[in-house]
């Protein structure tokens, strides 16, 4: 694997019409976690899958938190920029277009932060079980970016109101947001996969 600033996995494209995916795992996951989901979601897409650099009791994450659902926002900003720099590096090293992020939980939250802080890095994002990453949404232009958010109505970690606030904030910045709320908890379900496949096919 090419030496870049994040430990990562990369799978080259086998279908140039498909956009590259940036796969961002949840707390305690790693760079291998979402490869299968990425292959099923958009067969033939190049897959770029970094491992978060923060360790919380040995569990990799993409930024620090003070408690569950309470983020160290200074770290969110720092880490979103660091990850955006990695994506730029990887695009050069592997010859990629701007990727679409597919993030789960903590990975979805860092993807939302990147959209707000470094919008040029991503072509769009699928945010699975995401919440508001920054209490003060930066003034940003997301026109032309598609965002799929899939939330769980029974998610014990993410209040429904919080997910709705994130969807509203991304829409207000100009993104084309589709927000689906499933009768599910924090874990992903078969319906998440079906919605992802459909959204990527559109
Ligand atoms: C986060 O810390 O990003 C969210 O609380 C979700 C999680 O990773 O558990």
PDB file of C-alpha atoms and ligand atoms in Angstrom:
ATOM      1  CA  UNK A   1       0.000   0.000   0.000  1.00  0.00           C
ATOM      2  CA  UNK A   2       1.295   3.472  -0.910  1.00  0.00           C
ATOM      3  CA  UNK A   3       2.665   5.387   2.126  1.00  0.00           C
ATOM      4  CA  UNK A   4       0.318   8.283   2.791  1.00  0.00           C
ATOM      5  CA  UNK A   5      -0.564  10.270   5.925  1.00  0.00           C
ATOM      6  CA  UNK A   6      -3.291   7.832   7.093  1.00  0.00           C
ATOM      7  CA  UNK A   7      -3.177   4.040   7.370  1.00  0.00           C
ATOM      8  CA  UNK A   8      -5.636   3.038   4.678  1.00  0.00           C
ATOM      9  CA  UNK A   9      -6.840   0.485   2.166  1.00  0.00           C
ATOM     10  CA  UNK A  10      -7.259   1.323  -1.494  1.00  0.00           C
ATOM     11  CA  UNK A  11      -9.030  -0.662  -4.193  1.00  0.00           C
ATOM     12  CA  UNK A  12      -8.744   0.656  -7.758  1.00  0.00           C
ATOM     13  CA  UNK A  13     -11.797   1.152  -9.915  1.00  0.00           C
ATOM     14  CA  UNK A  14     -13.030  -1.514 -12.304  1.00  0.00           C
ATOM     15  CA  UNK A  15     -15.727   0.759 -13.761  1.00  0.00           C
ATOM     16  CA  UNK A  16     -14.522   4.265 -14.595  1.00  0.00           C
ATOM     17  CA  UNK A  17     -18.109   5.566 -14.764  1.00  0.00           C
ATOM     18  CA  UNK A  18     -18.493   4.989 -11.023  1.00  0.00           C
ATOM     19  CA  UNK A  19     -17.315   7.701  -8.595  1.00  0.00           C
ATOM     20  CA  UNK A  20     -14.576   6.906  -6.074  1.00  0.00           C
ATOM     21  CA  UNK A  21     -15.834   6.305  -2.530  1.00  0.00           C
ATOM     22  CA  UNK A  22     -14.219   7.556   0.654  1.00  0.00           C
ATOM     23  CA  UNK A  23     -15.215   4.999   3.295  1.00  0.00           C
ATOM     24  CA  UNK A  24     -15.246   6.254   6.886  1.00  0.00           C
ATOM     25  CA  UNK A  25     -15.770   3.715   9.665  1.00  0.00           C
ATOM     26  CA  UNK A  26     -17.534   4.123  13.009  1.00  0.00           C
ATOM     27  CA  UNK A  27     -15.982   4.155  16.508  1.00  0.00           C
ATOM     28  CA  UNK A  28     -13.949   0.988  17.067  1.00  0.00           C
ATOM     29  CA  UNK A  29     -13.838   0.137  13.378  1.00  0.00           C
ATOM     30  CA  UNK A  30     -10.939   0.293  10.977  1.00  0.00           C
ATOM     31  CA  UNK A  31     -10.017   0.623   7.310  1.00  0.00           C
ATOM     32  CA  UNK A  32     -11.369  -2.858   6.511  1.00  0.00           C
ATOM     33  CA  UNK A  33     -14.874  -2.368   7.928  1.00  0.00           C
ATOM     34  CA  UNK A  34     -16.742  -0.693   5.099  1.00  0.00           C
ATOM     35  CA  UNK A  35     -15.001  -2.238   2.070  1.00  0.00           C
ATOM     36  CA  UNK A  36     -17.784  -4.807   1.685  1.00  0.00           C
ATOM     37  CA  UNK A  37     -20.470  -2.134   1.995  1.00  0.00           C
ATOM     38  CA  UNK A  38     -18.618   0.001  -0.557  1.00  0.00           C
ATOM     39  CA  UNK A  39     -18.391  -2.871  -3.054  1.00  0.00           C
ATOM     40  CA  UNK A  40     -22.116  -3.620  -2.713  1.00  0.00           C
ATOM     41  CA  UNK A  41     -23.159   0.022  -2.777  1.00  0.00           C
ATOM     42  CA  UNK A  42     -21.329   1.062  -5.909  1.00  0.00           C
ATOM     43  CA  UNK A  43     -19.784  -1.965  -7.671  1.00  0.00           C
ATOM     44  CA  UNK A  44     -16.651  -1.003  -9.564  1.00  0.00           C
ATOM     45  CA  UNK A  45     -15.992   2.250  -7.674  1.00  0.00           C
ATOM     46  CA  UNK A  46     -12.459   2.892  -6.456  1.00  0.00           C
ATOM     47  CA  UNK A  47     -12.466   2.544  -2.666  1.00  0.00           C
ATOM     48  CA  UNK A  48     -10.337   4.694  -0.377  1.00  0.00           C
ATOM     49  CA  UNK A  49     -10.677   3.681   3.250  1.00  0.00           C
ATOM     50  CA  UNK A  50      -8.577   5.372   5.963  1.00  0.00           C
ATOM     51  CA  UNK A  51      -8.342   4.441   9.636  1.00  0.00           C
ATOM     52  CA  UNK A  52      -9.189   7.210  12.149  1.00  0.00           C
ATOM     53  CA  UNK A  53      -6.130   8.424  14.080  1.00  0.00           C
ATOM     54  CA  UNK A  54      -7.744   8.966  17.471  1.00  0.00           C
ATOM     55  CA  UNK A  55      -7.786   6.077  19.934  1.00  0.00           C
ATOM     56  CA  UNK A  56     -10.520   6.027  22.575  1.00  0.00           C
ATOM     57  CA  UNK A  57      -9.768   3.129  24.928  1.00  0.00           C
ATOM     58  CA  UNK A  58      -8.061   1.427  22.008  1.00  0.00           C
ATOM     59  CA  UNK A  59     -10.940   2.122  19.591  1.00  0.00           C
ATOM     60  CA  UNK A  60     -10.073   4.085  16.432  1.00  0.00           C
ATOM     61  CA  UNK A  61     -12.120   7.237  15.756  1.00  0.00           C
ATOM     62  CA  UNK A  62     -11.823  10.229  13.459  1.00  0.00           C
ATOM     63  CA  UNK A  63     -11.929  12.911  16.206  1.00  0.00           C
ATOM     64  CA  UNK A  64     -11.978  13.246  19.987  1.00  0.00           C
ATOM     65  CA  UNK A  65     -15.158  13.443  22.027  1.00  0.00           C
ATOM     66  CA  UNK A  66     -15.665  14.532  25.615  1.00  0.00           C
ATOM     67  CA  UNK A  67     -18.585  12.122  26.119  1.00  0.00           C
ATOM     68  CA  UNK A  68     -20.963  10.183  23.866  1.00  0.00           C
ATOM     69  CA  UNK A  69     -22.509  12.792  21.573  1.00  0.00           C
ATOM     70  CA  UNK A  70     -20.401  15.636  23.053  1.00  0.00           C
ATOM     71  CA  UNK A  71     -17.594  16.540  20.701  1.00  0.00           C
ATOM     72  CA  UNK A  72     -14.259  18.307  21.158  1.00  0.00           C
ATOM     73  CA  UNK A  73     -15.025  20.778  18.381  1.00  0.00           C
ATOM     74  CA  UNK A  74     -11.492  22.124  18.170  1.00  0.00           C
ATOM     75  CA  UNK A  75     -10.378  18.572  17.414  1.00  0.00           C
ATOM     76  CA  UNK A  76     -13.266  18.083  14.955  1.00  0.00           C
ATOM     77  CA  UNK A  77     -11.943  21.066  12.983  1.00  0.00           C
ATOM     78  CA  UNK A  78      -8.322  19.949  13.152  1.00  0.00           C
ATOM     79  CA  UNK A  79      -9.103  16.351  12.182  1.00  0.00           C
ATOM     80  CA  UNK A  80     -11.505  17.296   9.365  1.00  0.00           C
ATOM     81  CA  UNK A  81      -8.741  19.390   7.820  1.00  0.00           C
ATOM     82  CA  UNK A  82      -6.166  16.635   8.348  1.00  0.00           C
ATOM     83  CA  UNK A  83      -8.444  14.082   6.680  1.00  0.00           C
ATOM     84  CA  UNK A  84      -9.193  16.500   3.827  1.00  0.00           C
ATOM     85  CA  UNK A  85      -5.421  16.844   3.274  1.00  0.00           C
ATOM     86  CA  UNK A  86      -5.150  13.045   3.146  1.00  0.00           C
ATOM     87  CA  UNK A  87      -7.901  12.868   0.527  1.00  0.00           C
ATOM     88  CA  UNK A  88      -6.051  15.436  -1.590  1.00  0.00           C
ATOM     89  CA  UNK A  89      -2.830  13.400  -1.233  1.00  0.00           C
ATOM     90  CA  UNK A  90      -4.587  10.164  -2.134  1.00  0.00           C
ATOM     91  CA  UNK A  91      -6.281  11.732  -5.151  1.00  0.00           C
ATOM     92  CA  UNK A  92      -2.866  12.666  -6.485  1.00  0.00           C
ATOM     93  CA  UNK A  93      -1.250   9.331  -5.617  1.00  0.00           C
ATOM     94  CA  UNK A  94      -4.044   7.198  -7.112  1.00  0.00           C
ATOM     95  CA  UNK A  95      -5.352   9.588  -9.796  1.00  0.00           C
ATOM     96  CA  UNK A  96      -8.870   9.984  -8.395  1.00  0.00           C
ATOM     97  CA  UNK A  97     -11.740  12.400  -8.927  1.00  0.00           C
ATOM     98  CA  UNK A  98     -13.202  13.988  -5.781  1.00  0.00           C
ATOM     99  CA  UNK A  99     -14.808  11.067  -3.920  1.00  0.00           C
ATOM    100  CA  UNK A 100     -18.246  10.609  -2.440  1.00  0.00           C
ATOM    101  CA  UNK A 101     -17.928   9.939   1.284  1.00  0.00           C
ATOM    102  CA  UNK A 102     -19.793   6.972   2.740  1.00  0.00           C
ATOM    103  CA  UNK A 103     -19.554   7.321   6.504  1.00  0.00           C
ATOM    104  CA  UNK A 104     -21.084   5.452   9.388  1.00  0.00           C
ATOM    105  CA  UNK A 105     -21.620   7.064  12.814  1.00  0.00           C
ATOM    106  CA  UNK A 106     -18.323   8.735  13.797  1.00  0.00           C
ATOM    107  CA  UNK A 107     -17.256   8.410  10.138  1.00  0.00           C
ATOM    108  CA  UNK A 108     -20.466  10.119   9.010  1.00  0.00           C
ATOM    109  CA  UNK A 109     -19.854  12.920  11.499  1.00  0.00           C
ATOM    110  CA  UNK A 110     -16.333  13.636  10.221  1.00  0.00           C
ATOM    111  CA  UNK A 111     -17.694  13.529   6.645  1.00  0.00           C
ATOM    112  CA  UNK A 112     -20.321  16.143   7.586  1.00  0.00           C
ATOM    113  CA  UNK A 113     -17.588  18.276   9.186  1.00  0.00           C
ATOM    114  CA  UNK A 114     -15.452  17.981   6.028  1.00  0.00           C
ATOM    115  CA  UNK A 115     -18.395  19.051   3.884  1.00  0.00           C
ATOM    116  CA  UNK A 116     -18.751  22.150   6.056  1.00  0.00           C
ATOM    117  CA  UNK A 117     -15.049  23.011   6.390  1.00  0.00           C
ATOM    118  CA  UNK A 118     -13.440  21.710   3.161  1.00  0.00           C
ATOM    119  CA  UNK A 119     -16.334  21.284   0.714  1.00  0.00           C
ATOM    120  CA  UNK A 120     -14.073  21.053  -2.349  1.00  0.00           C
ATOM    121  CA  UNK A 121     -12.711  17.719  -1.115  1.00  0.00           C
ATOM    122  CA  UNK A 122     -15.954  15.755  -1.535  1.00  0.00           C
ATOM    123  CA  UNK A 123     -18.306  15.401  -4.493  1.00  0.00           C
ATOM    124  CA  UNK A 124     -21.101  14.388  -2.109  1.00  0.00           C
ATOM    125  CA  UNK A 125     -21.758  12.225   0.908  1.00  0.00           C
ATOM    126  CA  UNK A 126     -23.871   9.377   2.223  1.00  0.00           C
ATOM    127  CA  UNK A 127     -24.156   9.893   5.971  1.00  0.00           C
ATOM    128  CA  UNK A 128     -25.354   6.876   7.920  1.00  0.00           C
ATOM    129  CA  UNK A 129     -26.445   7.660  11.520  1.00  0.00           C
ATOM    130  CA  UNK A 130     -24.910  11.142  11.461  1.00  0.00           C
ATOM    131  CA  UNK A 131     -25.313  14.011  13.905  1.00  0.00           C
ATOM    132  CA  UNK A 132     -24.392  17.707  13.963  1.00  0.00           C
ATOM    133  CA  UNK A 133     -20.569  17.819  14.173  1.00  0.00           C
ATOM    134  CA  UNK A 134     -20.152  21.559  14.847  1.00  0.00           C
ATOM    135  CA  UNK A 135     -22.559  23.578  16.995  1.00  0.00           C
ATOM    136  CA  UNK A 136     -21.974  26.641  14.801  1.00  0.00           C
ATOM    137  CA  UNK A 137     -22.390  25.621  11.130  1.00  0.00           C
ATOM    138  CA  UNK A 138     -19.769  27.451   9.013  1.00  0.00           C
ATOM    139  CA  UNK A 139     -21.014  29.608   6.154  1.00  0.00           C
ATOM    140  CA  UNK A 140     -20.370  27.348   3.187  1.00  0.00           C
ATOM    141  CA  UNK A 141     -21.668  26.852  -0.354  1.00  0.00           C
ATOM    142  CA  UNK A 142     -22.688  23.223  -0.974  1.00  0.00           C
ATOM    143  CA  UNK A 143     -24.552  23.866  -4.227  1.00  0.00           C
ATOM    144  CA  UNK A 144     -24.248  20.877  -6.558  1.00  0.00           C
ATOM    145  CA  UNK A 145     -23.398  18.383  -3.795  1.00  0.00           C
ATOM    146  CA  UNK A 146     -25.740  15.462  -3.207  1.00  0.00           C
ATOM    147  CA  UNK A 147     -26.139  14.225   0.338  1.00  0.00           C
ATOM    148  CA  UNK A 148     -28.011  11.142   1.476  1.00  0.00           C
ATOM    149  CA  UNK A 149     -28.678  10.970   5.217  1.00  0.00           C
ATOM    150  CA  UNK A 150     -30.119   7.797   6.721  1.00  0.00           C
ATOM    151  CA  UNK A 151     -31.113   8.008  10.380  1.00  0.00           C
ATOM    152  CA  UNK A 152     -32.674   5.546  12.798  1.00  0.00           C
ATOM    153  CA  UNK A 153     -35.875   6.671  14.544  1.00  0.00           C
ATOM    154  CA  UNK A 154     -34.921   4.516  17.542  1.00  0.00           C
ATOM    155  CA  UNK A 155     -31.227   5.432  17.585  1.00  0.00           C
ATOM    156  CA  UNK A 156     -30.227   5.649  21.276  1.00  0.00           C
ATOM    157  CA  UNK A 157     -27.105   7.702  20.448  1.00  0.00           C
ATOM    158  CA  UNK A 158     -28.529  10.299  18.070  1.00  0.00           C
ATOM    159  CA  UNK A 159     -31.648  12.275  18.986  1.00  0.00           C
ATOM    160  CA  UNK A 160     -33.990  12.528  15.981  1.00  0.00           C
ATOM    161  CA  UNK A 161     -34.056  16.309  16.374  1.00  0.00           C
ATOM    162  CA  UNK A 162     -30.268  16.463  16.052  1.00  0.00           C
ATOM    163  CA  UNK A 163     -30.216  14.484  12.783  1.00  0.00           C
ATOM    164  CA  UNK A 164     -32.992  16.709  11.392  1.00  0.00           C
ATOM    165  CA  UNK A 165     -30.975  19.788  12.352  1.00  0.00           C
ATOM    166  CA  UNK A 166     -27.980  18.459  10.386  1.00  0.00           C
ATOM    167  CA  UNK A 167     -30.144  17.761   7.317  1.00  0.00           C
ATOM    168  CA  UNK A 168     -31.646  21.262   7.531  1.00  0.00           C
ATOM    169  CA  UNK A 169     -28.248  22.874   7.920  1.00  0.00           C
ATOM    170  CA  UNK A 170     -26.790  21.049   4.884  1.00  0.00           C
ATOM    171  CA  UNK A 171     -29.872  21.960   2.813  1.00  0.00           C
ATOM    172  CA  UNK A 172     -29.621  25.597   3.904  1.00  0.00           C
ATOM    173  CA  UNK A 173     -26.036  25.580   2.583  1.00  0.00           C
ATOM    174  CA  UNK A 174     -27.330  24.480  -0.827  1.00  0.00           C
ATOM    175  CA  UNK A 175     -26.727  20.714  -0.788  1.00  0.00           C
ATOM    176  CA  UNK A 176     -29.324  18.452  -2.405  1.00  0.00           C
ATOM    177  CA  UNK A 177     -30.267  16.514   0.716  1.00  0.00           C
ATOM    178  CA  UNK A 178     -32.359  13.353   0.860  1.00  0.00           C
ATOM    179  CA  UNK A 179     -33.038  12.460   4.499  1.00  0.00           C
ATOM    180  CA  UNK A 180     -34.487   9.016   5.192  1.00  0.00           C
ATOM    181  CA  UNK A 181     -35.575   8.048   8.693  1.00  0.00           C
ATOM    182  CA  UNK A 182     -35.881   4.296   9.213  1.00  0.00           C
ATOM    183  CA  UNK A 183     -37.567   2.458  12.039  1.00  0.00           C
ATOM    184  CA  UNK A 184     -34.143   1.263  13.130  1.00  0.00           C
ATOM    185  CA  UNK A 185     -31.570   1.900  15.832  1.00  0.00           C
ATOM    186  CA  UNK A 186     -27.912   2.879  15.485  1.00  0.00           C
ATOM    187  CA  UNK A 187     -26.909  -0.284  13.603  1.00  0.00           C
ATOM    188  CA  UNK A 188     -27.224  -0.517   9.854  1.00  0.00           C
ATOM    189  CA  UNK A 189     -29.956  -2.611   8.293  1.00  0.00           C
ATOM    190  CA  UNK A 190     -30.716  -4.135   4.919  1.00  0.00           C
ATOM    191  CA  UNK A 191     -32.870  -1.082   4.175  1.00  0.00           C
ATOM    192  CA  UNK A 192     -29.831   1.181   4.555  1.00  0.00           C
ATOM    193  CA  UNK A 193     -28.068  -0.835   1.874  1.00  0.00           C
ATOM    194  CA  UNK A 194     -31.088  -0.719  -0.459  1.00  0.00           C
ATOM    195  CA  UNK A 195     -31.380   3.064  -0.066  1.00  0.00           C
ATOM    196  CA  UNK A 196     -27.660   3.495  -0.671  1.00  0.00           C
ATOM    197  CA  UNK A 197     -27.728   1.378  -3.831  1.00  0.00           C
ATOM    198  CA  UNK A 198     -30.738   3.332  -5.145  1.00  0.00           C
ATOM    199  CA  UNK A 199     -29.189   6.727  -4.336  1.00  0.00           C
ATOM    200  CA  UNK A 200     -25.941   5.793  -6.091  1.00  0.00           C
ATOM    201  CA  UNK A 201     -27.849   4.553  -9.137  1.00  0.00           C
ATOM    202  CA  UNK A 202     -29.727   7.864  -9.543  1.00  0.00           C
TER     203      UNK A 202
HETATM  204  C1  LIG B   1     -19.492  10.167  17.603  1.00  0.00           C
HETATM  205  O1  LIG B   1     -18.812  10.115  18.607  1.00  0.00           O
HETATM  206  O2  LIG B   1     -19.073  10.548  16.492  1.00  0.00           O
HETATM  207  C2  LIG B   1     -20.913   9.734  17.763  1.00  0.00           C
HETATM  208  O3  LIG B   1     -21.255   9.771  19.102  1.00  0.00           O
HETATM  209  C3  LIG B   1     -21.197   8.408  17.195  1.00  0.00           C
HETATM  210  C4  LIG B   1     -20.246   7.350  17.655  1.00  0.00           C
HETATM  211  O4  LIG B   1     -19.214   7.197  17.052  1.00  0.00           O
HETATM  212  O5  LIG B   1     -20.544   6.621  18.609  1.00  0.00           O
END
